[in-house]
Coordinates of C-alpha atoms in Angstrom, one line a residue:
M1 CA 92.1 149.7 5.8
D2 CA 93.6 147.5 3.0
F3 CA 97.3 148.2 2.2
T4 CA 97.4 145.5 -0.5
P5 CA 99.4 147.1 -3.4
S6 CA 97.5 147.5 -6.8
E7 CA 98.9 145.9 -9.8
E8 CA 100.7 149.3 -10.8
Q9 CA 102.1 149.7 -7.4
R10 CA 103.6 146.1 -7.4
A11 CA 105.0 146.8 -11.0
V12 CA 106.7 149.8 -9.8
R13 CA 108.2 148.3 -6.7
E14 CA 109.5 145.3 -8.6
L15 CA 111.0 147.3 -11.2
G16 CA 112.7 149.7 -8.8
A17 CA 114.0 146.7 -6.9
R18 CA 115.6 145.3 -10.0
I19 CA 117.1 148.6 -10.9
F20 CA 118.6 149.1 -7.4
A21 CA 119.8 145.6 -7.3
D22 CA 121.7 145.9 -10.5
L23 CA 123.2 149.4 -10.0
A24 CA 123.2 150.2 -6.3
T25 CA 126.1 147.9 -5.5
H26 CA 128.6 148.2 -2.8
E27 CA 131.4 149.2 -5.2
R28 CA 129.2 151.8 -7.0
L29 CA 128.0 153.3 -3.6
R30 CA 131.6 153.7 -2.6
A31 CA 132.4 155.5 -5.9
A32 CA 129.4 157.8 -5.6
G33 CA 130.8 159.3 -2.4
T34 CA 128.2 161.9 -1.1
G35 CA 126.9 162.8 -4.3
T36 CA 124.0 161.3 -6.6
D37 CA 124.9 158.3 -8.8
P38 CA 124.1 159.9 -12.2
E39 CA 123.7 156.6 -13.9
L40 CA 121.3 155.1 -11.3
W41 CA 119.2 158.4 -11.5
K42 CA 119.2 158.3 -15.2
A43 CA 118.1 154.7 -15.1
L44 CA 115.2 155.4 -12.7
C45 CA 113.8 158.3 -14.5
A46 CA 114.2 156.6 -17.9
A47 CA 112.1 153.8 -16.5
G48 CA 109.5 156.3 -15.5
L49 CA 109.6 155.6 -11.9
P50 CA 109.5 159.1 -10.4
A51 CA 106.8 160.0 -13.0
A52 CA 104.8 156.9 -11.9
V53 CA 104.3 158.3 -8.5
E54 CA 101.7 160.7 -9.8
E55 CA 99.6 157.6 -10.6
T56 CA 100.6 155.3 -7.9
G57 CA 100.3 157.9 -5.0
L58 CA 102.2 158.3 -1.7
L59 CA 101.7 154.6 -1.0
G60 CA 103.4 153.7 -4.3
L61 CA 106.2 156.2 -3.3
V62 CA 106.6 154.4 0.1
L63 CA 106.9 151.1 -1.6
L64 CA 109.6 152.4 -4.0
L65 CA 111.5 154.0 -1.2
E66 CA 111.6 150.7 0.8
E67 CA 113.6 149.2 -2.1
Q68 CA 115.9 152.2 -2.2
G69 CA 116.5 151.9 1.5
R70 CA 117.2 148.2 1.4
V71 CA 120.4 149.1 -0.6
T72 CA 120.9 152.8 0.6
A73 CA 121.0 153.8 -3.0
Q74 CA 122.5 157.2 -3.7
V75 CA 119.7 159.2 -5.3
P76 CA 117.4 162.1 -4.2
L77 CA 114.3 160.0 -4.8
A78 CA 112.4 160.7 -1.5
A79 CA 113.2 164.5 -1.7
T80 CA 112.4 165.1 -5.3
C81 CA 109.1 163.1 -5.1
A82 CA 107.9 164.5 -1.9
Y83 CA 108.7 168.1 -2.3
G84 CA 108.7 168.1 -6.1
I85 CA 106.3 165.8 -8.0
L86 CA 103.7 165.2 -5.4
A87 CA 103.9 168.9 -4.2
V88 CA 103.6 170.4 -7.6
A89 CA 101.1 167.8 -8.8
R90 CA 98.8 168.5 -5.9
L91 CA 99.4 172.1 -5.0
G92 CA 100.7 173.7 -8.2
T93 CA 98.7 175.8 -10.7
G94 CA 98.1 174.7 -14.0
E95 CA 100.9 176.8 -15.4
Q96 CA 103.3 175.5 -12.6
R97 CA 102.4 172.0 -13.4
A98 CA 102.9 172.4 -17.1
R99 CA 106.3 174.2 -16.5
L100 CA 107.7 172.0 -13.7
L101 CA 106.3 168.4 -14.0
P102 CA 108.1 167.6 -17.4
G103 CA 111.6 168.3 -15.8
L104 CA 110.6 166.5 -12.7
R105 CA 109.5 163.4 -14.4
D106 CA 112.7 163.0 -16.6
G107 CA 115.1 163.8 -13.7
T108 CA 116.5 167.1 -15.2
T109 CA 114.7 169.1 -12.3
V110 CA 115.5 167.9 -8.9
V111 CA 113.7 169.3 -5.9
T112 CA 114.6 169.2 -2.2
G113 CA 112.8 170.6 0.8
A114 CA 114.1 173.0 3.5
F115 CA 112.1 171.1 6.1
P116 CA 111.7 171.5 9.1
A117 CA 112.8 175.1 9.1
P118 CA 110.6 176.7 11.5
G119 CA 111.1 180.5 11.9
T120 CA 114.2 180.9 9.9
V121 CA 113.0 182.3 6.5
T122 CA 111.0 185.5 6.1
A123 CA 109.4 186.5 2.8
R124 CA 108.8 190.0 1.5
V125 CA 105.7 190.1 -0.8
D126 CA 104.8 192.7 -3.2
R127 CA 101.1 193.3 -2.6
S128 CA 100.8 196.2 -4.9
D129 CA 99.2 194.4 -7.7
G130 CA 97.8 191.4 -5.8
G131 CA 94.4 189.8 -6.1
P132 CA 91.3 190.6 -3.9
D133 CA 92.9 189.3 -0.8
G134 CA 96.0 191.5 -1.3
G135 CA 98.1 188.3 -2.1
P136 CA 100.6 187.9 -4.8
G137 CA 99.5 188.3 -8.4
G138 CA 97.7 185.3 -9.9
G139 CA 98.5 182.7 -12.4
P140 CA 96.6 181.9 -15.7
D141 CA 94.1 179.9 -13.5
G142 CA 93.7 182.1 -10.5
G143 CA 96.4 180.6 -8.3
P144 CA 99.7 182.0 -7.3
G145 CA 101.9 182.8 -10.3
G146 CA 105.1 184.7 -11.2
G147 CA 108.2 182.9 -10.4
A148 CA 110.4 181.6 -13.3
C149 CA 107.7 182.9 -15.7
G150 CA 107.9 186.6 -14.7
R151 CA 108.1 188.7 -11.7
P152 CA 108.9 186.7 -8.5
D153 CA 106.0 186.3 -5.9
G154 CA 108.2 187.1 -3.1
L155 CA 111.8 187.8 -1.9
L156 CA 113.1 185.5 0.7
D157 CA 115.8 186.1 3.5
G158 CA 117.1 183.7 6.0
T159 CA 119.4 180.7 6.5
V160 CA 118.5 176.9 6.7
P161 CA 121.2 175.2 8.6
W162 CA 121.1 172.1 6.5
V163 CA 119.0 170.8 3.6
P164 CA 119.4 167.2 2.3
W165 CA 120.5 166.8 -1.3
L166 CA 120.6 170.6 -1.7
L167 CA 124.1 170.4 -3.7
D168 CA 122.3 168.1 -6.2
A169 CA 119.0 170.0 -6.5
T170 CA 118.1 172.6 -9.1
H171 CA 115.1 173.9 -6.8
V172 CA 114.3 173.8 -3.1
L173 CA 110.8 174.2 -1.5
V174 CA 111.1 176.6 1.4
P175 CA 108.5 177.3 4.2
D176 CA 108.6 180.9 5.7
R177 CA 107.7 182.1 9.1
E178 CA 104.1 182.1 8.2
N179 CA 104.3 178.5 6.8
A180 CA 103.7 179.8 3.2
L181 CA 105.5 177.5 0.8
W182 CA 108.1 179.1 -1.8
L183 CA 109.8 177.3 -4.7
V184 CA 113.4 178.6 -5.1
R185 CA 115.9 177.9 -7.8
T186 CA 119.2 176.9 -6.0
E187 CA 121.3 179.0 -8.4
D188 CA 119.4 182.1 -7.1
A189 CA 120.2 181.5 -3.5
A190 CA 122.8 183.8 -2.1
R191 CA 125.0 180.8 -1.1
T192 CA 124.7 177.0 -0.8
E193 CA 127.6 175.8 1.4
P194 CA 128.5 172.0 1.8
V195 CA 127.4 170.5 5.2
A196 CA 129.0 167.1 6.5
L197 CA 126.1 164.8 7.7
T198 CA 126.3 161.4 9.4
A199 CA 125.0 159.8 6.2
P200 CA 126.7 160.3 2.8
W201 CA 124.2 162.7 1.5
S202 CA 125.1 165.9 -0.5
A203 CA 123.5 168.2 2.1
G204 CA 124.3 172.0 2.2
R205 CA 123.5 175.2 4.1
L206 CA 121.1 177.5 2.3
V207 CA 121.4 181.1 2.5
L208 CA 118.8 183.5 1.3
D209 CA 119.3 187.2 0.8
G210 CA 116.6 188.8 -1.2
T211 CA 116.4 185.6 -3.2
P212 CA 113.3 185.4 -5.6
G213 CA 110.7 182.6 -4.9
E214 CA 107.3 181.7 -6.4
R215 CA 104.5 180.7 -4.2
L216 CA 103.3 177.1 -4.2
G217 CA 99.9 176.4 -2.8
D218 CA 98.2 178.2 -0.1
G219 CA 96.1 177.5 3.2
D220 CA 97.2 174.2 4.5
A221 CA 99.8 173.5 1.9
H222 CA 102.6 173.3 4.5
A223 CA 100.9 170.6 6.5
D224 CA 100.0 168.7 3.5
V225 CA 103.7 168.7 2.3
L226 CA 105.1 167.9 5.7
A227 CA 102.7 165.0 6.0
V228 CA 103.9 163.5 2.6
A229 CA 107.7 164.0 3.5
R230 CA 107.3 162.4 6.9
T231 CA 105.5 159.4 5.5
A232 CA 108.1 159.2 2.6
F233 CA 111.3 159.3 4.8
A234 CA 109.5 156.8 7.1
G235 CA 109.1 154.5 4.3
L236 CA 112.7 154.9 3.4
Q237 CA 113.7 154.2 6.9
A238 CA 111.7 151.0 6.7
G239 CA 113.9 149.9 3.8
V240 CA 117.0 150.8 5.7
C241 CA 116.1 148.8 8.7
A242 CA 115.0 145.8 6.6
G243 CA 118.2 145.9 4.6
A244 CA 120.4 146.2 7.9
L245 CA 118.3 143.3 9.6
A246 CA 118.8 141.0 6.4
R247 CA 122.6 141.6 6.5
A248 CA 122.7 140.7 10.1
V249 CA 120.7 137.6 9.6
A250 CA 122.9 136.4 6.8
H251 CA 125.9 137.2 8.8
T252 CA 124.9 135.3 11.9
S253 CA 123.7 132.4 10.0
V254 CA 127.1 131.6 8.7
R255 CA 129.5 133.0 11.3
E256 CA 130.2 130.4 13.8
Q257 CA 131.3 130.8 17.6
F258 CA 132.3 127.6 19.5
G259 CA 131.2 125.4 16.6
R260 CA 127.8 126.8 16.2
P261 CA 126.4 129.6 14.0
L262 CA 125.7 132.7 16.0
A263 CA 122.0 132.6 14.9
T264 CA 121.5 129.6 17.0
R265 CA 122.2 131.6 20.2
Q266 CA 119.0 132.8 22.0
A267 CA 120.4 136.3 22.7
V268 CA 121.1 136.7 18.9
Q269 CA 117.6 135.5 18.1
L270 CA 115.9 137.8 20.6
R271 CA 117.7 140.8 19.3
A272 CA 116.9 139.9 15.7
A273 CA 113.2 139.2 16.6
D274 CA 112.8 142.7 18.3
S275 CA 114.5 144.3 15.3
Y276 CA 111.9 142.7 13.0
M277 CA 108.9 143.8 15.0
D278 CA 110.4 147.3 15.2
T279 CA 110.9 147.2 11.3
E280 CA 107.3 145.9 10.8
A281 CA 106.0 148.8 13.0
I282 CA 107.8 151.4 10.9
R283 CA 106.5 149.7 7.6
V284 CA 102.8 149.5 8.8
T285 CA 102.6 153.0 10.2
A286 CA 104.0 154.4 7.0
Y287 CA 101.6 152.4 5.0
E288 CA 98.7 153.7 7.1
A289 CA 99.8 157.3 6.7
A290 CA 100.0 157.0 2.9
W291 CA 96.8 155.1 2.5
R292 CA 95.0 157.9 4.5
F293 CA 96.7 160.6 2.5
D294 CA 95.9 159.0 -0.9
R295 CA 92.3 158.6 0.1
G296 CA 91.9 162.3 1.3
L297 CA 91.6 161.5 4.9
G298 CA 93.4 163.2 7.8
A299 CA 96.9 162.1 7.6
G300 CA 98.8 164.6 10.0
G301 CA 98.7 162.4 13.0
A302 CA 99.3 159.2 11.2
A303 CA 102.3 160.7 9.5
L304 CA 103.6 161.8 13.0
T305 CA 103.2 158.3 14.2
A306 CA 105.1 156.9 11.2
A307 CA 107.9 159.4 11.9
W308 CA 107.9 158.5 15.5
W309 CA 108.5 154.9 14.8
A310 CA 110.9 155.5 12.1
S311 CA 113.0 157.7 14.4
E312 CA 112.8 155.8 17.6
A313 CA 112.7 152.2 16.4
G314 CA 114.9 152.9 13.3
K315 CA 117.9 153.8 15.5
R316 CA 117.5 150.6 17.5
V317 CA 117.3 148.5 14.5
V318 CA 120.5 149.9 12.7
H319 CA 122.3 149.7 16.1
T320 CA 121.3 146.0 16.3
G321 CA 122.3 145.4 12.7
Q322 CA 125.8 146.7 13.4
H323 CA 126.1 145.0 16.8
L324 CA 125.2 141.6 15.5
H325 CA 128.2 141.8 13.0
G326 CA 130.5 141.9 16.0
G327 CA 133.9 143.4 15.1
M328 CA 132.9 143.5 11.3
G329 CA 130.2 146.1 12.3
A330 CA 132.9 148.5 13.4
D331 CA 134.4 148.4 9.9
L332 CA 133.7 151.7 8.3
D333 CA 134.0 150.2 4.8
H334 CA 131.4 147.2 5.6
P335 CA 128.0 147.6 3.7
V336 CA 126.0 147.3 7.1
H337 CA 127.9 150.5 8.1
R338 CA 126.0 152.4 5.6
H339 CA 122.7 151.2 7.0
F340 CA 123.8 152.4 10.3
L341 CA 124.8 156.0 9.0
W342 CA 121.5 156.2 7.0
G343 CA 119.3 155.1 9.9
R344 CA 120.8 157.6 12.3
Q345 CA 120.6 160.3 9.7
L346 CA 117.0 159.7 9.1
D347 CA 116.5 159.6 12.9
A348 CA 117.9 163.2 13.1
Y349 CA 115.9 164.4 10.0
L350 CA 112.6 163.2 11.1
G351 CA 113.1 164.7 14.6
S352 CA 113.6 163.3 18.1
G353 CA 110.8 161.1 19.5
A354 CA 109.8 163.7 22.3
E355 CA 109.5 166.4 19.6
L356 CA 107.3 164.3 17.4
L357 CA 105.0 163.0 20.4
A358 CA 104.6 166.7 21.6
E359 CA 103.5 167.7 18.2
L360 CA 101.2 164.7 18.0
G361 CA 99.7 165.6 21.4
D362 CA 99.1 169.1 20.4
L363 CA 97.3 168.0 17.2
L364 CA 95.0 165.6 19.1
A365 CA 94.3 168.1 21.8
E366 CA 93.2 170.6 19.0
G367 CA 90.8 167.7 17.8
E368 CA 92.1 167.6 14.4
P369 CA 91.6 164.2 12.5
S370 CA 94.4 161.8 13.0

């Protein structure tokens, strides 16, 4: 395995880092509240960074999300790329790609995902004029069609307790009880209700009641998108942890106690060293999962491994980052507190370590490629 970024991937990461450094300042983050920073989102899309993910792949997205995580920038980049651009580009029909990708590239279409949502949504499918397998009517190139271009492929019922960035999204990708994927316009949902989270994301509760949706992909599409999302959000967590650790190192290098910088204390050094190793473990497992996915290798187990490290090690790192700031770490307005909140929210979103290990064990027991 070689995780060395390509020239294109390095260029995307460096450009993203410059834009985030210029626009994702502490003052702007405070002003953004729980919503998307529209100027930052516009700048990212004008620079072609979301669109570039089609070429740079999942590894390119992970590199970009690391830079976002370092400054906890308030944009739905992970969600709209994992559940939107990469999902539509990989799983969509020719008609779906032509209709949806332009808006995803320029930022006017924002997609999030109702993941995980096991057993909460049911789909009623009209099979009266389906194809040979009795499925929904086909699109121009034989794949699932309908949706915004005509009769919906199905009607969805159910409630997803919370969906990240839902209030900023134009579409949401929803898995049903059978793990089929449905693309739903948020304006068609019965209700989208604000939900308060640990991190300042504009999350919401998604209520579907006969809501029209169009199918996206078939077969293993659910597993495909889930692996992408876990890897992407693990990459985001790597950046969040790196940012928290960098702030802690900077603080302890200048903060003195009994005439010596805190960074000279062995206990502080050990805590920082453990956090560095945890952060590197999150990063390298996310890189491996992305590398395997981009090469068409089995990535389900690698994505679960990255998610486990991001969940278990991530919360250790952000706790350490806050702790090493001493009393300042308890200040809710301090920049390191945002890293703490983001790290804990990503931990909750990716799932507990025990759940992820149980799923990984089942996957290995079934003999599926890791």
